[in-house]
Short mmCIF file of C-alpha atoms in Angstrom, two decimals:
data_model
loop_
_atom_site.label_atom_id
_atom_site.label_comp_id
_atom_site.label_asym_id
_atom_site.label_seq_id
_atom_site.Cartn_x
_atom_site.Cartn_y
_atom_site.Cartn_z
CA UNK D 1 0.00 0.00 0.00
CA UNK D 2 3.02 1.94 0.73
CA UNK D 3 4.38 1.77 -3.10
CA UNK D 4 1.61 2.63 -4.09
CA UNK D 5 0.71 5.87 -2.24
CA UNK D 6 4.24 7.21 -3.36
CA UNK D 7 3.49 6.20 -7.17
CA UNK D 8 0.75 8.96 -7.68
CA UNK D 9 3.44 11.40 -6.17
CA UNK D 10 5.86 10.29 -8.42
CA UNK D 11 3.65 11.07 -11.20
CA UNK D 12 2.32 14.42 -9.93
CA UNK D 13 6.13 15.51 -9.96
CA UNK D 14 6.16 14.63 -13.42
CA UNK D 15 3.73 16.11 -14.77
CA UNK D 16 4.23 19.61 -12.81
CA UNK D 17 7.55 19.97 -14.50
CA UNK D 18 7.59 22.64 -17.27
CA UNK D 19 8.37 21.94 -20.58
CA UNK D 20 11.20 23.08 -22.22
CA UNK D 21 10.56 26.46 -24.28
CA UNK D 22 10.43 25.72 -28.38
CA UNK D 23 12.85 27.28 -30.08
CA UNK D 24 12.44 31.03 -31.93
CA UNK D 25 12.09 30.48 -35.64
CA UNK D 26 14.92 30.79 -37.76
CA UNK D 27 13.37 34.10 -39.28
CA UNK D 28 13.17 35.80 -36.22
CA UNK D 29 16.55 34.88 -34.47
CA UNK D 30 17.76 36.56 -37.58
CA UNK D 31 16.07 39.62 -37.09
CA UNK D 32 16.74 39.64 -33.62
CA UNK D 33 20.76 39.48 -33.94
CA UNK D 34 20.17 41.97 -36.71
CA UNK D 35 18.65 44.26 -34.23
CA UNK D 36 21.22 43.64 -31.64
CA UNK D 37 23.94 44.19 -33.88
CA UNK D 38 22.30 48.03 -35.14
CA UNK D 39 21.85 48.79 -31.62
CA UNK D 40 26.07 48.12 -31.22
CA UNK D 41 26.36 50.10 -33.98
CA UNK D 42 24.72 52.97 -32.73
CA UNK D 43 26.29 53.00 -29.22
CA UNK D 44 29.95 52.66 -31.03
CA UNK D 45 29.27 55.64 -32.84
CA UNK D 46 27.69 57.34 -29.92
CA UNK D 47 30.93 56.63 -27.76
CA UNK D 48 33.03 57.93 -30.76
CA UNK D 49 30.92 61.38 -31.14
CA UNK D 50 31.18 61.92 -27.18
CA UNK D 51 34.77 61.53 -26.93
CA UNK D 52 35.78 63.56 -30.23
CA UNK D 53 33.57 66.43 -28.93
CA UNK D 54 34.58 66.54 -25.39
CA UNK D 55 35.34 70.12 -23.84
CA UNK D 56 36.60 71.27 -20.52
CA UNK D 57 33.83 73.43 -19.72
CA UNK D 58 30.86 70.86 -20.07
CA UNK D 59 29.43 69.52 -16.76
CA UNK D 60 31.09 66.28 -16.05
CA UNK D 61 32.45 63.66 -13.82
CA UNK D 62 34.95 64.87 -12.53
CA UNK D 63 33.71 68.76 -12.14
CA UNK D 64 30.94 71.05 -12.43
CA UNK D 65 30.57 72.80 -15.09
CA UNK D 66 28.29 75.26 -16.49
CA UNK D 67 24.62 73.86 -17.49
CA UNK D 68 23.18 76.63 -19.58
CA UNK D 69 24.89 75.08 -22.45
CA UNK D 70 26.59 71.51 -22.76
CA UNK D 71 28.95 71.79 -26.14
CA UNK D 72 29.39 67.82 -26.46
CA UNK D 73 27.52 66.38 -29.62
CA UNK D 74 26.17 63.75 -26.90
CA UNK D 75 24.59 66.06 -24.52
CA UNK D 76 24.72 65.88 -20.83
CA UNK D 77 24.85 62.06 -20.65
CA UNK D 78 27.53 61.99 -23.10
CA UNK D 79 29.74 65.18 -21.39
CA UNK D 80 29.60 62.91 -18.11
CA UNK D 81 30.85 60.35 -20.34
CA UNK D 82 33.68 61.39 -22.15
CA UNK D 83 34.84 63.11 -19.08
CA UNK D 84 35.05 60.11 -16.83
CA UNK D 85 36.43 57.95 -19.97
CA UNK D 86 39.20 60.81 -20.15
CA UNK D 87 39.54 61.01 -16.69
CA UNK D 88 40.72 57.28 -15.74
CA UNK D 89 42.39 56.58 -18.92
CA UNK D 90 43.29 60.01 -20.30
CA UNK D 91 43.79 60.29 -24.56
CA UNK D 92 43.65 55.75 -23.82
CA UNK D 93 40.17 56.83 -23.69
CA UNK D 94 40.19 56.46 -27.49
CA UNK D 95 40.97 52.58 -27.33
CA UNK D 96 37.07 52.19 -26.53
CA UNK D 97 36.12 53.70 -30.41
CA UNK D 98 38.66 50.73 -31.55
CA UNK D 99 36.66 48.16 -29.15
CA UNK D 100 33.33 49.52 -30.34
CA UNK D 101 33.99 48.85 -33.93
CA UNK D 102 35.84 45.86 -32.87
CA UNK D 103 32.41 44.42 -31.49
CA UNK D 104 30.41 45.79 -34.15
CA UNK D 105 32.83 43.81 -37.10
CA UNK D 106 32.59 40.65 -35.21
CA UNK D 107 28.72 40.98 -34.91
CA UNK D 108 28.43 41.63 -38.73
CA UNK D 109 30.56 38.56 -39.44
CA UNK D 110 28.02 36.28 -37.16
CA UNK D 111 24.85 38.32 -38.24
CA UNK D 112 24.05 35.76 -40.30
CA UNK D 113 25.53 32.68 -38.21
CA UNK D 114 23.01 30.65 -36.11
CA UNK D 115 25.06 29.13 -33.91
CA UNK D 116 27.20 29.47 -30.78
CA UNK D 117 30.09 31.60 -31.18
CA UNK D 118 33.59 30.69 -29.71
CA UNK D 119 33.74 32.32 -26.16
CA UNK D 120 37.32 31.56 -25.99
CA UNK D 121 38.71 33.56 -29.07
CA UNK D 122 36.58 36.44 -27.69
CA UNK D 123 37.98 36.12 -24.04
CA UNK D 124 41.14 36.41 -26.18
CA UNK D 125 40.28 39.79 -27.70
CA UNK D 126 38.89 41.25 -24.15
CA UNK D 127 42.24 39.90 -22.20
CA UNK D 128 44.31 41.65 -25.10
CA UNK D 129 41.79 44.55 -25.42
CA UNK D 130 42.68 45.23 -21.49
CA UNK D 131 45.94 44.39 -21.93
CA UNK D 132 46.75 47.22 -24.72
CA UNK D 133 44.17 49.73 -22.49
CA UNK D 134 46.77 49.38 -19.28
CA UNK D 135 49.58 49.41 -20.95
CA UNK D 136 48.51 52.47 -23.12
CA UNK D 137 47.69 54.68 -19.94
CA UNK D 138 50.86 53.75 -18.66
CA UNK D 139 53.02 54.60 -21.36
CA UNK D 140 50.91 57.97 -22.02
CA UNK D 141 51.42 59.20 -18.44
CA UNK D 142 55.22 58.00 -18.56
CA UNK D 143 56.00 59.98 -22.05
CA UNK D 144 53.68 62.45 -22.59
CA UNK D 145 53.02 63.74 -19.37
CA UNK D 146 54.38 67.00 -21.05
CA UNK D 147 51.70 67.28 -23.37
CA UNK D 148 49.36 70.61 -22.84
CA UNK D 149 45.91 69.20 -23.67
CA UNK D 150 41.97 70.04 -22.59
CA UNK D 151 41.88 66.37 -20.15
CA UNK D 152 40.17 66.09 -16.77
CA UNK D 153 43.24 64.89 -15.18
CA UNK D 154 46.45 64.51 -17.22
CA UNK D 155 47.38 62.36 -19.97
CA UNK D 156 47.04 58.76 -19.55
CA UNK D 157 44.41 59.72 -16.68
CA UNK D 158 44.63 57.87 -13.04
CA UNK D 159 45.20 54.24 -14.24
CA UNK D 160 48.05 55.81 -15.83
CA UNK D 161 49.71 57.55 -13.12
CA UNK D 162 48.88 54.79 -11.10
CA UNK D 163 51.00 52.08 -13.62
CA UNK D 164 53.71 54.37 -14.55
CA UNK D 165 54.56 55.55 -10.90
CA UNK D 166 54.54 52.01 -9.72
CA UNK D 167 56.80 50.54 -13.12
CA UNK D 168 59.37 53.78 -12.69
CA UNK D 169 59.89 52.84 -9.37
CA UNK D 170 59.93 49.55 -9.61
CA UNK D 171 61.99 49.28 -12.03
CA UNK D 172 63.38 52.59 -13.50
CA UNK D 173 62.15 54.84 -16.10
CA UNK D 174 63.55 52.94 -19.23
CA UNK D 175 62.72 49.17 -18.01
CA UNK D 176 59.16 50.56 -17.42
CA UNK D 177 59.27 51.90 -21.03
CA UNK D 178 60.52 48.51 -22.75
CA UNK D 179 57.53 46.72 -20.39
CA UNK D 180 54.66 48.82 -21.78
CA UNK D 181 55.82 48.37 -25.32
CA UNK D 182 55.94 44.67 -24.95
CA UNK D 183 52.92 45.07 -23.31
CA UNK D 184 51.17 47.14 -26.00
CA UNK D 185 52.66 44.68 -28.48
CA UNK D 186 51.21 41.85 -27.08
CA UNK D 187 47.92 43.27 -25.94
CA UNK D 188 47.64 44.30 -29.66
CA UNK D 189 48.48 40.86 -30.94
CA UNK D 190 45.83 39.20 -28.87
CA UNK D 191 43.33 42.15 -29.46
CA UNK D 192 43.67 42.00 -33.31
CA UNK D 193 44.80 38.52 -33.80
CA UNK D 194 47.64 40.02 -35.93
CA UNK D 195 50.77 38.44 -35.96
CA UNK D 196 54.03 40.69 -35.94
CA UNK D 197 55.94 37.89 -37.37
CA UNK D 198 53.43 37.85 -40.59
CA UNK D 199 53.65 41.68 -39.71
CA UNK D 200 57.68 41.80 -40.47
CA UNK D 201 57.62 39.60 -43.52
CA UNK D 202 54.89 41.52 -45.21
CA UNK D 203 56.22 45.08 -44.16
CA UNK D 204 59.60 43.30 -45.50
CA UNK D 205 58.60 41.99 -48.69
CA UNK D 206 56.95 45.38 -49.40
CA UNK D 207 59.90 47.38 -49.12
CA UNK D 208 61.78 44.64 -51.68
CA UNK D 209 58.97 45.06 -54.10
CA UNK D 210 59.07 48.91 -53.60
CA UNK D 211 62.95 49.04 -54.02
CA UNK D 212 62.51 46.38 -57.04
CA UNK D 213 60.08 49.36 -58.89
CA UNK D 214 62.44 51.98 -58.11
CA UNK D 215 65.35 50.33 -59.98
CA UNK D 216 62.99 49.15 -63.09
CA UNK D 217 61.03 52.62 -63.50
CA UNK D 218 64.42 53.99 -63.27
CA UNK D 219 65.87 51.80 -65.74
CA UNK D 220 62.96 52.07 -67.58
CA UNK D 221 63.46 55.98 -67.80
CA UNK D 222 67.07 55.60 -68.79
CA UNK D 223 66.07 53.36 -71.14
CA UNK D 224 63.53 56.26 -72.83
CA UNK D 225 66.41 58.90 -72.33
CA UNK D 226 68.81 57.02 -74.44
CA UNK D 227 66.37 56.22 -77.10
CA UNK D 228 65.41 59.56 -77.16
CA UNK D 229 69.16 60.75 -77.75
CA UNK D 230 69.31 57.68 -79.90
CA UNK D 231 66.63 59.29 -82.25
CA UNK D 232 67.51 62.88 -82.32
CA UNK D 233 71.26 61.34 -83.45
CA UNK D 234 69.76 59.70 -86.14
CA UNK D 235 68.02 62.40 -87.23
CA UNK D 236 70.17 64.84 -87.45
CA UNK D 237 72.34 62.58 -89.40
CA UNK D 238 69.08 61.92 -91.65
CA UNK D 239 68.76 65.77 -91.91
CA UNK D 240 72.42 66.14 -92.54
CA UNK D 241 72.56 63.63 -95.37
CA UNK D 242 69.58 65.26 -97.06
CA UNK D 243 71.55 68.89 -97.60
CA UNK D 244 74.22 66.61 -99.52
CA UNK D 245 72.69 65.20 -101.63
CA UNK D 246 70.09 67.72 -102.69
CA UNK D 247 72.97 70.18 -103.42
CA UNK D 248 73.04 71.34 -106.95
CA UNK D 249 76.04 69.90 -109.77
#
């Protein structure tokens, strides 16, 4: 009697679970990445319009400014932006446009892809992505701390100063250089997926096929000079010979 109490449970357990949702149609999962993808578009070139237009005397993050009128394309929302973005990262800032369109090229390549796409390559790109931001801010506050420009803060912004105070001290001014330009090189690699290897060999081969053109337009030229000389000889010896022998007996 016992089994058989618990089988009706059993069953009630069952039947209460919910079934599993049916999948959107291939039509509208289409239109739906389509959407998402314009909306990345938009906010890419919103970021880019804030931070070109930024000025000093907008109301922002970092300060109060005046509110009767807000000169950044993005209004209010976007002068709050760009100043914070300039702020912690200083002119690094601009590294977000190159993210932005990043995303929005890897969005239009799987627009039209319905499956899964690979995490791992785009942990990749992030790790690199954040990579390249640090070691850009360092580098900017390290080198161009000189540099008289309309920022919040400084260039290369706090994470900047933060990174190159603790690399110059660590150790020294020109070790902390070589380490953000390996840094940047690397975060680049990963960010891009270039290689600087392939990089070399095509910047190489380049400069062999431009010195190659060089030497044949040039030859090509001298070439066209002598000929030249070649047929003015000729034909002054043509014009010469003609005033012998039409002379009269």
């Amino acid at each position: 009697m016992a089994f058989l109490n618990k089988t009706p449970s059993l069953n009630t357990r069952s039947s209460n679970r919910r079934a599993p949702p049916e999948p959107l149609s291939p039509k509208l999962s289409g239109l739906l990445r389509e959407a998402r993808w314009l909306a990345v578009v938009v906010l890419a070139l919103y970021l880019a319009l804030v931070l070109f237009s930024y000025d000093h005397a907008d109301p922002g993050w970092s300060h109060s400014g005046s509110m009767l009128s807000v000169h950044n394309a993005g209004g209010e929302l976007g002068a709050w932006l760009a100043d914070m973005l300039l702020y912690v990262f200083g002119f690094s800032a601009y590294w977000w446009v190159a993210f932005s369109l990043y995303v929005v090229w890897r969005g239009y390549r799987r627009i039209e892809s319905a499956g899964m796409s690979d995490r791992r390559s785009l942990f990749v790109a992030v790790t690199g992505f954040l990579i390249l931001l640090l070691a850009s801010s360092g580098l900017e506050a390290l080198r161009l701390y000189s540099i008289k420009a309309a920022l919040p803060l400084a260039p290369g912004g706090m994470l900047g100063s933060v990174v190159s105070s603790y690399l110059a001290i660590s150790i020294g001014f020109t070790g902390a250089t070589l380490i953000l330009l390996l840094s940047m090189a690397v975060g680049f690699s990963l960010f891009t997926g270039m290689s600087w290897l392939k990089f070399m060999e095509g910047l190489g081969g380049a400069m062999e096929n431009s010195i190659q053109w060089i030497f044949r337009t040039w030859d090509a030229w001298q070439d066209r000079r002598a000929g030249s000389v070649a047929l003015n000889r000729r034909e002054e010896v043509v014009e010469e010979k003609k005033r012998v022998d039409d002379h009269k007996p």
